[in-house]
Amino acid sequence: MSEERPPSDAAREEPADEVRVEETRTTDDDAWATACAEDLAAERARRRARHGPPPGSAADELRRLLDAVAGKLSGARSPLFEAVASGTAQQMVDQVVRQAKATVEPVIERNPDVFDHLAAAGSELLAAYRSAVETQERRWSGGRGGTGDDEPGPGEHIDLD
C-alpha cells in the first residue's frame, strides 16, 4: 500500500493560480465585450448622423404618412378650390382628413403589431413576385421553350434567307 501524503503548500497554491487566470480571462472577456459595445454604439451614432434616425414600427410610419398627407391636403391651395369656394372646399378637405385620422388611429392603437406583420408579408410577397418574374425572364430571354435544357423548344425555325 502506498502512503498518501497531504498536499504541500505549493500544491494548494496551484488552484489559486488557476482561479486568478480565470479571473483575468473574465476581466478580459468583459473588456472585449465593453469594447465591442462601444464600437457598436459609435457605429450606430455615425450611421444615425449620416442617414438620420432609423425607421420606426410600421404603425408609427403609417401615422407619419397620415400626418404628412393631412398636412399636404390642408396646405394645398388649388385653383379649383379657389374658384368653387375656397373656404367651403378647404373645410371639407379638413373634415375628411380629421375623419380619416379618427378612423385609423384607434386601429393603430389597438393593433400596432398587425402593421409590422403586414409589412413583413408584403416584403415576402414582393420577393416571391420578383423571383417568379426573374425566372420567367430567364425563360423568355434564353430562347428555350421553357424546358431549361439545351434542346430547342417546340417552335419551328424559319429561315428568312
PDB file of C-alpha atoms in Angstrom:
ATOM      1  CA  MET A   1       0.000   0.000   0.000  1.00  0.00           C
ATOM      2  CA  SER A   2       1.196   3.388  -0.749  1.00  0.00           C
ATOM      3  CA  GLU A   3       1.007   6.129   1.702  1.00  0.00           C
ATOM      4  CA  GLU A   4      -0.684   9.284   0.612  1.00  0.00           C
ATOM      5  CA  ARG A   5       0.935  12.468   1.638  1.00  0.00           C
ATOM      6  CA  PRO A   6      -1.032  15.561   2.476  1.00  0.00           C
ATOM      7  CA  PRO A   7      -0.805  18.164  -0.266  1.00  0.00           C
ATOM      8  CA  SER A   8       2.066  20.601   0.073  1.00  0.00           C
ATOM      9  CA  ASP A   9       1.667  24.364   0.134  1.00  0.00           C
ATOM     10  CA  ALA A  10       2.777  24.567  -3.493  1.00  0.00           C
ATOM     11  CA  ALA A  11       0.029  22.156  -4.497  1.00  0.00           C
ATOM     12  CA  ARG A  12      -2.538  24.205  -2.617  1.00  0.00           C
ATOM     13  CA  GLU A  13      -1.478  27.396  -4.431  1.00  0.00           C
ATOM     14  CA  GLU A  14      -1.919  25.948  -7.951  1.00  0.00           C
ATOM     15  CA  PRO A  15      -5.713  26.038  -7.848  1.00  0.00           C
ATOM     16  CA  ALA A  16      -5.476  29.596  -6.594  1.00  0.00           C
ATOM     17  CA  ASP A  17      -3.347  30.456  -9.629  1.00  0.00           C
ATOM     18  CA  GLU A  18      -5.937  28.830 -11.870  1.00  0.00           C
ATOM     19  CA  VAL A  19      -8.622  30.950 -10.235  1.00  0.00           C
ATOM     20  CA  ARG A  20      -6.554  34.055 -10.852  1.00  0.00           C
ATOM     21  CA  VAL A  21      -6.152  33.109 -14.503  1.00  0.00           C
ATOM     22  CA  GLU A  22      -9.921  32.631 -14.802  1.00  0.00           C
ATOM     23  CA  GLU A  23     -10.498  35.992 -13.132  1.00  0.00           C
ATOM     24  CA  THR A  24      -8.096  37.577 -15.608  1.00  0.00           C
ATOM     25  CA  ARG A  25      -9.909  35.898 -18.503  1.00  0.00           C
ATOM     26  CA  THR A  26     -13.257  37.072 -17.170  1.00  0.00           C
ATOM     27  CA  THR A  27     -11.893  40.593 -16.958  1.00  0.00           C
ATOM     28  CA  ASP A  28     -10.516  40.299 -20.497  1.00  0.00           C
ATOM     29  CA  ASP A  29     -13.863  38.959 -21.738  1.00  0.00           C
ATOM     30  CA  ASP A  30     -15.624  41.879 -20.108  1.00  0.00           C
ATOM     31  CA  ALA A  31     -13.118  44.287 -21.641  1.00  0.00           C
ATOM     32  CA  TRP A  32     -13.715  42.744 -25.068  1.00  0.00           C
ATOM     33  CA  ALA A  33     -17.491  42.922 -24.658  1.00  0.00           C
ATOM     34  CA  THR A  34     -17.213  46.512 -23.475  1.00  0.00           C
ATOM     35  CA  ALA A  35     -15.011  47.460 -26.423  1.00  0.00           C
ATOM     36  CA  CYS A  36     -17.417  45.783 -28.856  1.00  0.00           C
ATOM     37  CA  ALA A  37     -20.388  47.567 -27.304  1.00  0.00           C
ATOM     38  CA  GLU A  38     -18.570  50.911 -27.548  1.00  0.00           C
ATOM     39  CA  ASP A  39     -17.672  50.267 -31.197  1.00  0.00           C
ATOM     40  CA  LEU A  40     -21.251  49.281 -31.981  1.00  0.00           C
ATOM     41  CA  ALA A  41     -22.611  52.404 -30.282  1.00  0.00           C
ATOM     42  CA  ALA A  42     -20.139  54.576 -32.201  1.00  0.00           C
ATOM     43  CA  GLU A  43     -21.099  52.928 -35.499  1.00  0.00           C
ATOM     44  CA  ARG A  44     -24.800  53.428 -34.788  1.00  0.00           C
ATOM     45  CA  ALA A  45     -24.203  57.090 -33.945  1.00  0.00           C
ATOM     46  CA  ARG A  46     -22.210  57.537 -37.163  1.00  0.00           C
ATOM     47  CA  ARG A  47     -24.967  55.957 -39.267  1.00  0.00           C
ATOM     48  CA  ARG A  48     -27.654  57.959 -37.477  1.00  0.00           C
ATOM     49  CA  ALA A  49     -25.713  61.149 -38.205  1.00  0.00           C
ATOM     50  CA  ARG A  50     -25.310  60.211 -41.871  1.00  0.00           C
ATOM     51  CA  HIS A  51     -28.746  58.732 -42.628  1.00  0.00           C
ATOM     52  CA  GLY A  52     -30.993  60.160 -39.940  1.00  0.00           C
ATOM     53  CA  PRO A  53     -32.972  58.208 -37.365  1.00  0.00           C
ATOM     54  CA  PRO A  54     -33.899  54.628 -38.227  1.00  0.00           C
ATOM     55  CA  PRO A  55     -37.494  53.975 -39.274  1.00  0.00           C
ATOM     56  CA  GLY A  56     -39.911  53.131 -36.507  1.00  0.00           C
ATOM     57  CA  SER A  57     -42.509  50.423 -36.465  1.00  0.00           C
ATOM     58  CA  ALA A  58     -44.972  50.107 -39.322  1.00  0.00           C
ATOM     59  CA  ALA A  59     -47.689  51.659 -37.148  1.00  0.00           C
ATOM     60  CA  ASP A  60     -45.501  54.712 -36.457  1.00  0.00           C
ATOM     61  CA  GLU A  61     -44.700  55.009 -40.148  1.00  0.00           C
ATOM     62  CA  LEU A  62     -48.418  54.863 -41.009  1.00  0.00           C
ATOM     63  CA  ARG A  63     -49.105  57.649 -38.502  1.00  0.00           C
ATOM     64  CA  ARG A  64     -46.344  59.750 -40.040  1.00  0.00           C
ATOM     65  CA  LEU A  65     -47.745  59.096 -43.515  1.00  0.00           C
ATOM     66  CA  LEU A  66     -51.217  60.152 -42.423  1.00  0.00           C
ATOM     67  CA  ASP A  67     -49.836  63.315 -40.838  1.00  0.00           C
ATOM     68  CA  ALA A  68     -47.840  64.149 -43.974  1.00  0.00           C
ATOM     69  CA  VAL A  69     -50.819  63.590 -46.280  1.00  0.00           C
ATOM     70  CA  ALA A  70     -53.057  65.590 -43.954  1.00  0.00           C
ATOM     71  CA  GLY A  71     -50.536  68.423 -43.931  1.00  0.00           C
ATOM     72  CA  LYS A  72     -50.293  68.441 -47.716  1.00  0.00           C
ATOM     73  CA  LEU A  73     -54.061  68.359 -48.193  1.00  0.00           C
ATOM     74  CA  SER A  74     -54.670  71.051 -45.597  1.00  0.00           C
ATOM     75  CA  GLY A  75     -51.967  73.273 -47.058  1.00  0.00           C
ATOM     76  CA  ALA A  76     -52.947  72.725 -50.695  1.00  0.00           C
ATOM     77  CA  ARG A  77     -54.387  75.774 -52.336  1.00  0.00           C
ATOM     78  CA  SER A  78     -55.747  74.551 -55.625  1.00  0.00           C
ATOM     79  CA  PRO A  79     -57.117  76.959 -58.227  1.00  0.00           C
ATOM     80  CA  LEU A  80     -60.127  74.654 -58.389  1.00  0.00           C
ATOM     81  CA  PHE A  81     -60.786  75.150 -54.675  1.00  0.00           C
ATOM     82  CA  GLU A  82     -60.417  78.911 -55.022  1.00  0.00           C
ATOM     83  CA  ALA A  83     -62.802  79.012 -57.968  1.00  0.00           C
ATOM     84  CA  VAL A  84     -65.518  76.955 -56.265  1.00  0.00           C
ATOM     85  CA  ALA A  85     -65.454  78.432 -52.826  1.00  0.00           C
ATOM     86  CA  SER A  86     -62.126  78.256 -51.103  1.00  0.00           C
ATOM     87  CA  GLY A  87     -63.466  78.397 -47.581  1.00  0.00           C
ATOM     88  CA  THR A  88     -66.059  75.669 -48.021  1.00  0.00           C
ATOM     89  CA  ALA A  89     -63.797  73.371 -50.052  1.00  0.00           C
ATOM     90  CA  GLN A  90     -60.947  73.735 -47.582  1.00  0.00           C
ATOM     91  CA  GLN A  91     -63.261  72.985 -44.676  1.00  0.00           C
ATOM     92  CA  MET A  92     -64.453  69.842 -46.443  1.00  0.00           C
ATOM     93  CA  VAL A  93     -60.859  68.686 -47.006  1.00  0.00           C
ATOM     94  CA  ASP A  94     -60.002  69.340 -43.372  1.00  0.00           C
ATOM     95  CA  GLN A  95     -63.088  67.440 -42.228  1.00  0.00           C
ATOM     96  CA  VAL A  96     -62.250  64.442 -44.442  1.00  0.00           C
ATOM     97  CA  VAL A  97     -58.678  64.408 -43.102  1.00  0.00           C
ATOM     98  CA  ARG A  98     -59.896  64.561 -39.498  1.00  0.00           C
ATOM     99  CA  GLN A  99     -62.382  61.738 -40.108  1.00  0.00           C
ATOM    100  CA  ALA A 100     -59.732  59.568 -41.754  1.00  0.00           C
ATOM    101  CA  LYS A 101     -57.332  60.104 -38.857  1.00  0.00           C
ATOM    102  CA  ALA A 102     -60.094  59.451 -36.313  1.00  0.00           C
ATOM    103  CA  THR A 103     -60.922  56.195 -38.093  1.00  0.00           C
ATOM    104  CA  VAL A 104     -57.354  54.926 -38.456  1.00  0.00           C
ATOM    105  CA  GLU A 105     -55.895  55.982 -35.073  1.00  0.00           C
ATOM    106  CA  PRO A 106     -57.932  53.530 -32.927  1.00  0.00           C
ATOM    107  CA  VAL A 107     -56.989  50.672 -35.244  1.00  0.00           C
ATOM    108  CA  ILE A 108     -53.313  51.574 -34.968  1.00  0.00           C
ATOM    109  CA  GLU A 109     -53.561  51.893 -31.182  1.00  0.00           C
ATOM    110  CA  ARG A 110     -55.263  48.519 -30.701  1.00  0.00           C
ATOM    111  CA  ASN A 111     -53.163  46.526 -33.177  1.00  0.00           C
ATOM    112  CA  PRO A 112     -49.682  48.011 -33.660  1.00  0.00           C
ATOM    113  CA  ASP A 113     -48.107  44.598 -34.315  1.00  0.00           C
ATOM    114  CA  VAL A 114     -50.533  43.869 -37.139  1.00  0.00           C
ATOM    115  CA  PHE A 115     -48.890  46.532 -39.279  1.00  0.00           C
ATOM    116  CA  ASP A 116     -45.440  45.007 -38.695  1.00  0.00           C
ATOM    117  CA  HIS A 117     -46.804  41.630 -39.787  1.00  0.00           C
ATOM    118  CA  LEU A 118     -48.471  43.173 -42.838  1.00  0.00           C
ATOM    119  CA  ALA A 119     -45.220  44.898 -43.782  1.00  0.00           C
ATOM    120  CA  ALA A 120     -43.320  41.603 -43.452  1.00  0.00           C
ATOM    121  CA  ALA A 121     -45.960  39.792 -45.502  1.00  0.00           C
ATOM    122  CA  GLY A 122     -45.742  42.460 -48.178  1.00  0.00           C
ATOM    123  CA  SER A 123     -41.972  42.036 -48.326  1.00  0.00           C
ATOM    124  CA  GLU A 124     -42.358  38.278 -48.703  1.00  0.00           C
ATOM    125  CA  LEU A 125     -44.933  38.709 -51.485  1.00  0.00           C
ATOM    126  CA  LEU A 126     -42.637  41.127 -53.271  1.00  0.00           C
ATOM    127  CA  ALA A 127     -39.732  38.659 -53.022  1.00  0.00           C
ATOM    128  CA  ALA A 128     -41.918  35.847 -54.403  1.00  0.00           C
ATOM    129  CA  TYR A 129     -43.124  38.039 -57.269  1.00  0.00           C
ATOM    130  CA  ARG A 130     -39.572  39.134 -58.068  1.00  0.00           C
ATOM    131  CA  SER A 131     -38.418  35.513 -58.135  1.00  0.00           C
ATOM    132  CA  ALA A 132     -41.254  34.491 -60.452  1.00  0.00           C
ATOM    133  CA  VAL A 133     -40.588  37.388 -62.822  1.00  0.00           C
ATOM    134  CA  GLU A 134     -36.835  36.709 -62.928  1.00  0.00           C
ATOM    135  CA  THR A 135     -37.453  33.031 -63.668  1.00  0.00           C
ATOM    136  CA  GLN A 136     -39.870  33.889 -66.472  1.00  0.00           C
ATOM    137  CA  GLU A 137     -37.470  36.481 -67.891  1.00  0.00           C
ATOM    138  CA  ARG A 138     -34.703  33.868 -67.981  1.00  0.00           C
ATOM    139  CA  ARG A 139     -37.017  31.551 -69.899  1.00  0.00           C
ATOM    140  CA  TRP A 140     -38.005  34.263 -72.360  1.00  0.00           C
ATOM    141  CA  SER A 141     -34.502  35.579 -72.937  1.00  0.00           C
ATOM    142  CA  GLY A 142     -32.915  32.129 -73.107  1.00  0.00           C
ATOM    143  CA  GLY A 143     -34.742  31.224 -76.315  1.00  0.00           C
ATOM    144  CA  ARG A 144     -35.711  27.885 -74.848  1.00  0.00           C
ATOM    145  CA  GLY A 145     -39.207  26.567 -74.815  1.00  0.00           C
ATOM    146  CA  GLY A 146     -39.301  26.775 -71.042  1.00  0.00           C
ATOM    147  CA  THR A 147     -37.741  23.335 -70.635  1.00  0.00           C
ATOM    148  CA  GLY A 148     -34.457  24.608 -69.231  1.00  0.00           C
ATOM    149  CA  ASP A 149     -32.321  22.122 -71.203  1.00  0.00           C
ATOM    150  CA  ASP A 150     -30.236  22.657 -74.374  1.00  0.00           C
ATOM    151  CA  GLU A 151     -32.788  21.247 -76.819  1.00  0.00           C
ATOM    152  CA  PRO A 152     -34.775  23.758 -78.824  1.00  0.00           C
ATOM    153  CA  GLY A 153     -38.364  24.324 -77.815  1.00  0.00           C
ATOM    154  CA  PRO A 154     -41.453  23.172 -79.684  1.00  0.00           C
ATOM    155  CA  GLY A 155     -41.283  26.184 -82.007  1.00  0.00           C
ATOM    156  CA  GLU A 156     -40.322  25.852 -85.674  1.00  0.00           C
ATOM    157  CA  HIS A 157     -37.191  27.503 -87.084  1.00  0.00           C
ATOM    158  CA  ILE A 158     -37.961  29.683 -90.120  1.00  0.00           C
ATOM    159  CA  ASP A 159     -35.089  30.660 -92.392  1.00  0.00           C
ATOM    160  CA  LEU A 160     -35.680  34.131 -93.850  1.00  0.00           C
ATOM    161  CA  ASP A 161     -32.903  33.977 -96.500  1.00  0.00           C
TER     162      ASP A 161
END
